[in-house]
Short mmCIF file of C-alpha atoms and ligand atoms in Angstrom, two decimals:
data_model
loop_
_atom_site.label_atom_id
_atom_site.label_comp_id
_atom_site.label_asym_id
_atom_site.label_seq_id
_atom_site.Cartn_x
_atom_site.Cartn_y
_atom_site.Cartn_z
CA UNK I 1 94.04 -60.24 92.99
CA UNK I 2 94.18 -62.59 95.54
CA UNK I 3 90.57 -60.96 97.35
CA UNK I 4 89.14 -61.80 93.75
CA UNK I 5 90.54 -65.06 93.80
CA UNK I 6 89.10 -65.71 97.27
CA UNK I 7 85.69 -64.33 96.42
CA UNK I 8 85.25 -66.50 93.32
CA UNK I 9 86.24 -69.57 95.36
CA UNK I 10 84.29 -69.33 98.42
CA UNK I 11 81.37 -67.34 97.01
CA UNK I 12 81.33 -64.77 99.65
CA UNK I 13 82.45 -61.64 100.51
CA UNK I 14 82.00 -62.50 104.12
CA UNK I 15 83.78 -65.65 104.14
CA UNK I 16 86.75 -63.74 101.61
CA UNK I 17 87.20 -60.87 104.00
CA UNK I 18 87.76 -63.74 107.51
CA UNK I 19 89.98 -65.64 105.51
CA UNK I 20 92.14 -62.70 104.64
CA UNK I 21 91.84 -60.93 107.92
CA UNK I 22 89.92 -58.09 106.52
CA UNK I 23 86.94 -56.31 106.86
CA UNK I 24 83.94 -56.83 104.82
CA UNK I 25 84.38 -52.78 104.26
CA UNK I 26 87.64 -53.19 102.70
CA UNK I 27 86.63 -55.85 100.75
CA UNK I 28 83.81 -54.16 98.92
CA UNK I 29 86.09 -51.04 98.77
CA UNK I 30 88.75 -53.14 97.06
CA UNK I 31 86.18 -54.91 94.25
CA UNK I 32 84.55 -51.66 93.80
CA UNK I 33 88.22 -50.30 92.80
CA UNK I 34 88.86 -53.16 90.29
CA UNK I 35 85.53 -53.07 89.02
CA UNK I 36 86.20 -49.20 87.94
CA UNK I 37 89.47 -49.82 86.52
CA UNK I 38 87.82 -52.48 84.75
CA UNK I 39 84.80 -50.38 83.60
CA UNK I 40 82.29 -53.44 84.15
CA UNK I 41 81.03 -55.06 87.18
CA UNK I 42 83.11 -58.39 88.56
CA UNK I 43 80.25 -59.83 90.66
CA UNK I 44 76.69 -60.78 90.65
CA UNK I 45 74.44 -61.57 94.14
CA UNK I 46 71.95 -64.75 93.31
CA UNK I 47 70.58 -65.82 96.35
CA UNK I 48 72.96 -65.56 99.47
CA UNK I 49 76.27 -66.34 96.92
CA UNK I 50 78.10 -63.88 94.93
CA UNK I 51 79.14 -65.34 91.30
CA UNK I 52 81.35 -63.44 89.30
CA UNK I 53 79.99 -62.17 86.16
CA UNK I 54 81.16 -62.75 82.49
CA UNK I 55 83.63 -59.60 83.08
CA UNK I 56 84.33 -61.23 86.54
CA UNK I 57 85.43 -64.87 84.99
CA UNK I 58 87.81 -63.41 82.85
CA UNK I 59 89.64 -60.77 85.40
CA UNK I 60 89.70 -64.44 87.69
CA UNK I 61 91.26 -66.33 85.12
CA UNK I 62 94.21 -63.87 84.55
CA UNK I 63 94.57 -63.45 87.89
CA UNK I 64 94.80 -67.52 88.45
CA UNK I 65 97.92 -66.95 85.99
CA UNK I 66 99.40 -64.07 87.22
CA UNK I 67 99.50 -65.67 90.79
CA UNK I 68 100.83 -68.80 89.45
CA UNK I 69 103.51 -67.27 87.72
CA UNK I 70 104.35 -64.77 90.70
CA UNK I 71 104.79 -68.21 92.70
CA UNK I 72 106.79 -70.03 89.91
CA UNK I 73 109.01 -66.53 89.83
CA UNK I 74 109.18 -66.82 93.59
CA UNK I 75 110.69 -70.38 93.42
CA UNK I 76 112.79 -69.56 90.62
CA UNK I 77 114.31 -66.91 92.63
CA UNK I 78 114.74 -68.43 95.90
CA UNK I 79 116.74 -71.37 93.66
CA UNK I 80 118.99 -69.21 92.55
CA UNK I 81 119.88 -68.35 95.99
CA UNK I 82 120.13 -72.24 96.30
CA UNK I 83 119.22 -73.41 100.19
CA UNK I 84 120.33 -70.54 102.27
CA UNK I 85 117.20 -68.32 101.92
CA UNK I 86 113.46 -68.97 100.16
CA UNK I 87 110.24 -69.93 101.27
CA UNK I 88 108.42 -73.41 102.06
CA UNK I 89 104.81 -73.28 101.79
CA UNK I 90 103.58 -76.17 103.24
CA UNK I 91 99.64 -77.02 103.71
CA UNK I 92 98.39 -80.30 105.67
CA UNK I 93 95.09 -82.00 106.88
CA UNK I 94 94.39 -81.38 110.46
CA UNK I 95 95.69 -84.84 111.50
CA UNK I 96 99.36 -84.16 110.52
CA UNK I 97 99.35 -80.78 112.59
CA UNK I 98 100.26 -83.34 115.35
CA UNK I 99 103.65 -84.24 113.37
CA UNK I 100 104.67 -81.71 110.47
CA UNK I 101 105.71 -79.07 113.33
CA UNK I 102 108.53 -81.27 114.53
CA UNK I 103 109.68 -82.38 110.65
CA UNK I 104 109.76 -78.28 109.92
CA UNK I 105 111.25 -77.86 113.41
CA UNK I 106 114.44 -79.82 112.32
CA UNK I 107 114.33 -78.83 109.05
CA UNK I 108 115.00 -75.42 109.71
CA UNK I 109 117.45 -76.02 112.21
CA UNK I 110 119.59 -77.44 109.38
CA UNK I 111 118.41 -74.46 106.95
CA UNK I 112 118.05 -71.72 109.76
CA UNK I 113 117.77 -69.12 106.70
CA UNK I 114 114.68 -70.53 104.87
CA UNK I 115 111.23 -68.69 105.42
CA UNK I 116 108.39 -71.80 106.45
CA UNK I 117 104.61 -71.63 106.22
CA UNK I 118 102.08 -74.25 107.39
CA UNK I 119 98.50 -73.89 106.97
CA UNK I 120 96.55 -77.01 108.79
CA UNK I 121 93.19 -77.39 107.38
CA UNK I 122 90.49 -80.32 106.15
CA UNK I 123 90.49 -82.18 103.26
CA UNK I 124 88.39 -80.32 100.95
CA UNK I 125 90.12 -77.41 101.73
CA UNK I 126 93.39 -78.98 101.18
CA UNK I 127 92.66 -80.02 97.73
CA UNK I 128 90.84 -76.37 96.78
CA UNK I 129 94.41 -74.66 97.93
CA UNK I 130 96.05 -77.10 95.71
CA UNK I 131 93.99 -76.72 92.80
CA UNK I 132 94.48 -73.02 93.29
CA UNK I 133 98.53 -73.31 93.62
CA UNK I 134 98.94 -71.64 97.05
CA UNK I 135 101.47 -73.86 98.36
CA UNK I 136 104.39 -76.16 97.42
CA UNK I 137 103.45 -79.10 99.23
CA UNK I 138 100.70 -80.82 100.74
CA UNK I 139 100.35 -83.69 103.01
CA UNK I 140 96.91 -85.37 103.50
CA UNK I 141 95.43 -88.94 102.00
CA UNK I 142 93.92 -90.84 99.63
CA UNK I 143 95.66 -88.58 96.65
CA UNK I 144 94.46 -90.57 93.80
CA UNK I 145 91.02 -89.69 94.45
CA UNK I 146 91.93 -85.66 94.68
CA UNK I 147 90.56 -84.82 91.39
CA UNK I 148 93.33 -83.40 89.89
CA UNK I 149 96.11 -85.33 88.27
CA UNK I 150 99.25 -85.60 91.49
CA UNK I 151 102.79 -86.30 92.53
CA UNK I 152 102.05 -88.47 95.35
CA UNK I 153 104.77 -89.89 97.90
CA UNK I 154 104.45 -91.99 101.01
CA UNK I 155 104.85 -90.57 104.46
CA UNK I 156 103.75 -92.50 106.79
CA UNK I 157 100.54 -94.33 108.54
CA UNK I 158 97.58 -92.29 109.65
CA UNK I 159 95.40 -95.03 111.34
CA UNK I 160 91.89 -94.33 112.24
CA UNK I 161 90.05 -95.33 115.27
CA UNK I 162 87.07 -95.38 117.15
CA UNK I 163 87.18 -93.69 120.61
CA UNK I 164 84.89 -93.45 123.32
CA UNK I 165 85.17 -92.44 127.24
CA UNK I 166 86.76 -94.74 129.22
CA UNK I 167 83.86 -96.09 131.23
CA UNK I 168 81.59 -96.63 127.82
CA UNK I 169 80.29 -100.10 128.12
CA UNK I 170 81.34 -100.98 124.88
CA UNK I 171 84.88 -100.90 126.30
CA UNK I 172 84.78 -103.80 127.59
CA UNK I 173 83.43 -105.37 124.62
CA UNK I 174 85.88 -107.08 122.12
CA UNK I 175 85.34 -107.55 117.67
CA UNK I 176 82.19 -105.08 118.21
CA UNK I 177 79.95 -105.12 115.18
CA UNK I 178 79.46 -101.78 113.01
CA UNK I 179 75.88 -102.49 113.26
CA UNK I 180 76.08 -102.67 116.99
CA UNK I 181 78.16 -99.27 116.55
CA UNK I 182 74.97 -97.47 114.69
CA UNK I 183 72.80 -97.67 117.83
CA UNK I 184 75.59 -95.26 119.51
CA UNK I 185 75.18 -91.72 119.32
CA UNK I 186 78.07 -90.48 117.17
CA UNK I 187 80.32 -86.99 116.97
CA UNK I 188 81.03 -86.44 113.10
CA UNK I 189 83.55 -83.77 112.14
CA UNK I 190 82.33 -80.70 109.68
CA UNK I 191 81.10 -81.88 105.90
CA UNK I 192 84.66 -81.36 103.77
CA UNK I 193 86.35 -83.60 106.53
CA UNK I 194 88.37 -86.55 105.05
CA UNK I 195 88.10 -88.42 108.43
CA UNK I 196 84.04 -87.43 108.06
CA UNK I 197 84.39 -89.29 104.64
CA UNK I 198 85.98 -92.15 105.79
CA UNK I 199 83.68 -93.39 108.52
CA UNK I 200 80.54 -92.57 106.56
CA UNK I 201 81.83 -95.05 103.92
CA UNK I 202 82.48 -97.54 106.15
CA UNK I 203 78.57 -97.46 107.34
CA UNK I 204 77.55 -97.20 103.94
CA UNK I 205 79.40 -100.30 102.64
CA UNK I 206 77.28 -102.18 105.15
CA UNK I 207 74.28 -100.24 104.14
CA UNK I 208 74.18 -98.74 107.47
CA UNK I 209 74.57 -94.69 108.80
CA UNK I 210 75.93 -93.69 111.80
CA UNK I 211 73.69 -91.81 114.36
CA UNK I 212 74.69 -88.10 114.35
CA UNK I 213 74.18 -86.46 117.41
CA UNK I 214 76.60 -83.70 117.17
CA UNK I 215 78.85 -81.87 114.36
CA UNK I 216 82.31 -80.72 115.56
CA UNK I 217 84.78 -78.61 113.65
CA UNK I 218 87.93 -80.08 114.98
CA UNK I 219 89.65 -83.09 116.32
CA UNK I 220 90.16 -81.29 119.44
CA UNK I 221 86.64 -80.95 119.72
CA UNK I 222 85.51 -84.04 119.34
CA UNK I 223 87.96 -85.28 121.78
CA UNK I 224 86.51 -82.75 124.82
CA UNK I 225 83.03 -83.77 123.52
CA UNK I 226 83.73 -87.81 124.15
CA UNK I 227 84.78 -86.25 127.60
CA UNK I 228 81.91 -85.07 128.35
CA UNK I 229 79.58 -87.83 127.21
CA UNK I 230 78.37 -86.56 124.32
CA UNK I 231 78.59 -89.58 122.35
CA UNK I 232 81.63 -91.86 120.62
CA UNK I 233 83.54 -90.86 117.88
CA UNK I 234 86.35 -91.67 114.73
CA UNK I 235 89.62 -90.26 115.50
CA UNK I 236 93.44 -90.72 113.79
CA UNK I 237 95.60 -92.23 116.07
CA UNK I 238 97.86 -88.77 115.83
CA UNK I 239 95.60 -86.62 117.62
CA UNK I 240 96.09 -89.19 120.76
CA UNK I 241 99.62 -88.68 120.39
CA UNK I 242 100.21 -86.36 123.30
CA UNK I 243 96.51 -85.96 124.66
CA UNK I 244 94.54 -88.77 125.19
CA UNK I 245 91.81 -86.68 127.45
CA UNK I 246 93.70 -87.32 130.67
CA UNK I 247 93.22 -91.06 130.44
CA UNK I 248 89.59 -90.37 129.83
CA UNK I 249 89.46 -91.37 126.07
CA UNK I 250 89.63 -95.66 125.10
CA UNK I 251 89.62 -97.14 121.96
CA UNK I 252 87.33 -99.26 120.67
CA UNK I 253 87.75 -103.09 119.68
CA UNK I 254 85.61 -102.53 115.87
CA UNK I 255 85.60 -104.65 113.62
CA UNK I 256 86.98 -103.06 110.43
CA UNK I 257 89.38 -101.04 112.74
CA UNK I 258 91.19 -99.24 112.94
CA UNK I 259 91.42 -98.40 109.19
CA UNK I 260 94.71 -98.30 107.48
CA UNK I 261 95.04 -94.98 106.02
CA UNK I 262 98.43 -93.09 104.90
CA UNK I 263 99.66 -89.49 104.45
CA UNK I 264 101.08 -88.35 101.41
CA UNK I 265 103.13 -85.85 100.28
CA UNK I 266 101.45 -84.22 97.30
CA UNK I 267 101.65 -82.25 94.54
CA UNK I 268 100.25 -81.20 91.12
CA UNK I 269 101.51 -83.17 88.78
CA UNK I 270 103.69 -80.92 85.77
CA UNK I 271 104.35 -78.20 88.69
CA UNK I 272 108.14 -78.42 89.39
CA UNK I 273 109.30 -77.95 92.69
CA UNK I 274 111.41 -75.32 94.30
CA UNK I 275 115.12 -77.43 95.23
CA UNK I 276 113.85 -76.20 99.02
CA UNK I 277 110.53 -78.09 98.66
CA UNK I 278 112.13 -81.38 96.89
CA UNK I 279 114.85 -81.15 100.29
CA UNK I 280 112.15 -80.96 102.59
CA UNK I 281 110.34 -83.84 100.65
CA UNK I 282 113.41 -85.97 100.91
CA UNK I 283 113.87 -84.69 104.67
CA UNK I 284 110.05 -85.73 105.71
CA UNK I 285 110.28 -89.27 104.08
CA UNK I 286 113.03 -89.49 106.22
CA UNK I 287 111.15 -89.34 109.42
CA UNK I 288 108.55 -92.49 108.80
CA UNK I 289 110.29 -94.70 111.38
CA UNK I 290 110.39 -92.41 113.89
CA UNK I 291 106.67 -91.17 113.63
CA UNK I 292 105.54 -94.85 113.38
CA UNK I 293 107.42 -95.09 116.39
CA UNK I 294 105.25 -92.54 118.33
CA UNK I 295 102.11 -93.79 116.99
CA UNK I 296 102.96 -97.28 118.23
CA UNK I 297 103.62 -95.98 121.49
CA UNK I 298 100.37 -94.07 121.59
CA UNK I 299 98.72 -97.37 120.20
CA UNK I 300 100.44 -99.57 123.03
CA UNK I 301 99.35 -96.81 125.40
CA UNK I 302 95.50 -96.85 124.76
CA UNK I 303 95.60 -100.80 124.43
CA UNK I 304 97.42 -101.27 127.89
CA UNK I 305 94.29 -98.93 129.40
CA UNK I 306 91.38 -100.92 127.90
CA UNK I 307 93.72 -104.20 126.16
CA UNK I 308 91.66 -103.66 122.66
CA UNK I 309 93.47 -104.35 119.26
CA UNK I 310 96.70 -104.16 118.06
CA UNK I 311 98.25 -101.95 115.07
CA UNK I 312 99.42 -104.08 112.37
CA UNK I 313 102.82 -105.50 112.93
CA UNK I 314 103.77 -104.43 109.47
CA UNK I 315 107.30 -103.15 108.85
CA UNK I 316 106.38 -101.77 105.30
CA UNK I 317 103.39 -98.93 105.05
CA UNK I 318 99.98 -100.01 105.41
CA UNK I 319 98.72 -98.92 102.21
CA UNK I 320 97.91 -101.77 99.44
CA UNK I 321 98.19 -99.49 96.68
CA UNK I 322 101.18 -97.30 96.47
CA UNK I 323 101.22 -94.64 94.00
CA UNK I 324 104.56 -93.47 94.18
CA UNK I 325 107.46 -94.39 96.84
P1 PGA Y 1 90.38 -84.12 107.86
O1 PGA Y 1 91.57 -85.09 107.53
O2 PGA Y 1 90.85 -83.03 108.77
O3 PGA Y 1 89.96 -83.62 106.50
O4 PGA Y 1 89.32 -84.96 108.51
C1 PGA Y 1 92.28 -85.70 108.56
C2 PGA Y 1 92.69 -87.09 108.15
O5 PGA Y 1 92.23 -87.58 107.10
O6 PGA Y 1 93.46 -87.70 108.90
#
């Protein structure tokens, strides 16, 4: 059921079977098995996708239900067993991989019985997994525009900035223009990337695109990359948190920057949560100060090197419109 589901989503056996950590073999064998119990075949080929056909839609629908309601049995379950056992599923952009370890860290040293998961992935595929119900919670940003109808709750800032090597002219440059930044040969993160999203909309506001030299999958990436020269780049102020390239990465002074963004904690709106995930909720809301506190000493630490901007001296979060607190 959940091969099927995978198929239908991503339109590939291919990409189905890596996700899963199978073999394209298995795969086919596994359709082809369903397909005879079903008497019908589940999936067409047009062009290099696979779309199920009208037999396929409805197996995937049932199977959207039946997985939903194994997960809904799950959490039923693991709250009758109240906090001492059950499961957290947790999903998160790749910019909070640099904090939801520690929250989950100390949260299961206070439940040491519960079961966690944390799958750290981009936007796009954030939102697909929650449209799909695979986990309890999510944390990324900008939840109102998700698509879906959410549960949304404040977390804490996720500031974006422009970084380039530390002996880029433009370091020594202070209120730099965007259209001075369009001349520069940029490293954009893959198409599905919220931090992609966000800096193309800032050029396009001004009617301007930034000059692509290079697309990189990951923050980590992008960070070597700016190392070696490739070109400058936008970055959350989280993945400077404990490497900032050996002193070798420098923020920019950009006008605009950096841009006040915020991480939620998300989730369908009408799904209830498991007692464990509404804990853990509580439990991460918890931890604002003290990962505003790390970000302002990664901020300090990147102005001292090249003395460019300061965060906002804000005691509240940075986001003008709340949904949810
Ligand atoms: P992304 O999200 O990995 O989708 O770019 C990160 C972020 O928005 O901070």
């Amino acid at each position: 059921m959940q091969l099927l589901e995978a198929i239908v989503r991503l339109g590939s056996f291919t990409r189905a079977a890596e996700e899963m950590f199978l073999t394209q073999p298995t795969v086919s064998m596994q359709i082809k098995k369903l397909s005879d119990t079903v008497g019908m075949p589940l999936f067409l080929t047009a062009g290099r996708q696979v779309v199920p056909t009208d037999a396929g839609r409805e197996v995937h629908a049932a199977v959207r239900t039946i997985l939903r309601t194994l997960s809904d049995l799950e959490t039923k379950l693991a709250d009758l067993k109240g906090l001492k056992s059950g499961r957290l599923r947790l999903a998160v952009i790749t910019t909070a991989k640099y904090f939801a370890p520690e929250i989950l860290g100390a949260f299961c040293e206070k439940f040491p019985g519960i079961e966690v998961s944390l799958k750290i992935t981009n936007r796009d595929r954030i939102i697909e997994r929650m449209a799909a119900h695979e986990d309890d919670l999510y944390i990324f940003g900008e939840p109102k525009s998700a698509g879906m109808d959410v549960e949304a709750t404040y977390l804490a800032p996720n500031p974006l900035v422009i970084v380039a090597r530390n002996d880029h002219p433009l370091t020594q440059e202070r209120r730099i223009p965007l259209e001075r930044l369009a001349e520069e040969n940029f490293l954009l993160r893959e198409t599905g990337s919220g931090i992609r999203d966000s800096l193309v909309r800032r050029f396009q506001e001004k009617g301007l695109r930034p000059r692509v030299r290079m697309e990189l999958g990951s923050n980590e990436a992008i960070k070597h990359a700016i190392v070696a020269g490739l070109g400058i780049s936008a970055l959350s102020l989280h993945s400077l948190n404990l490497d900032w390239g050996g002193g070798r990465l420098a923020m920019l002074d950009v006008e605009g920057f950096p841009v006040d963004r915020a991480w939620y904690l998300v989730h369908p709106k009408g799904r209830e949560l498991s007692t464990l995930a509404r804990t853990f909720l509580a439990f991460a809301i918890e931890q604002e100060p003290e990962i505003r506190a790390t970000l302002n000493t990664t901020y300090q630490t990147l102005r001292a090197d090249n003395q460019a901007i300061l965060l906002p001296e804000e005691d509240g979060h940075p986001d003008p419109h709340p949904i949810h607190r």
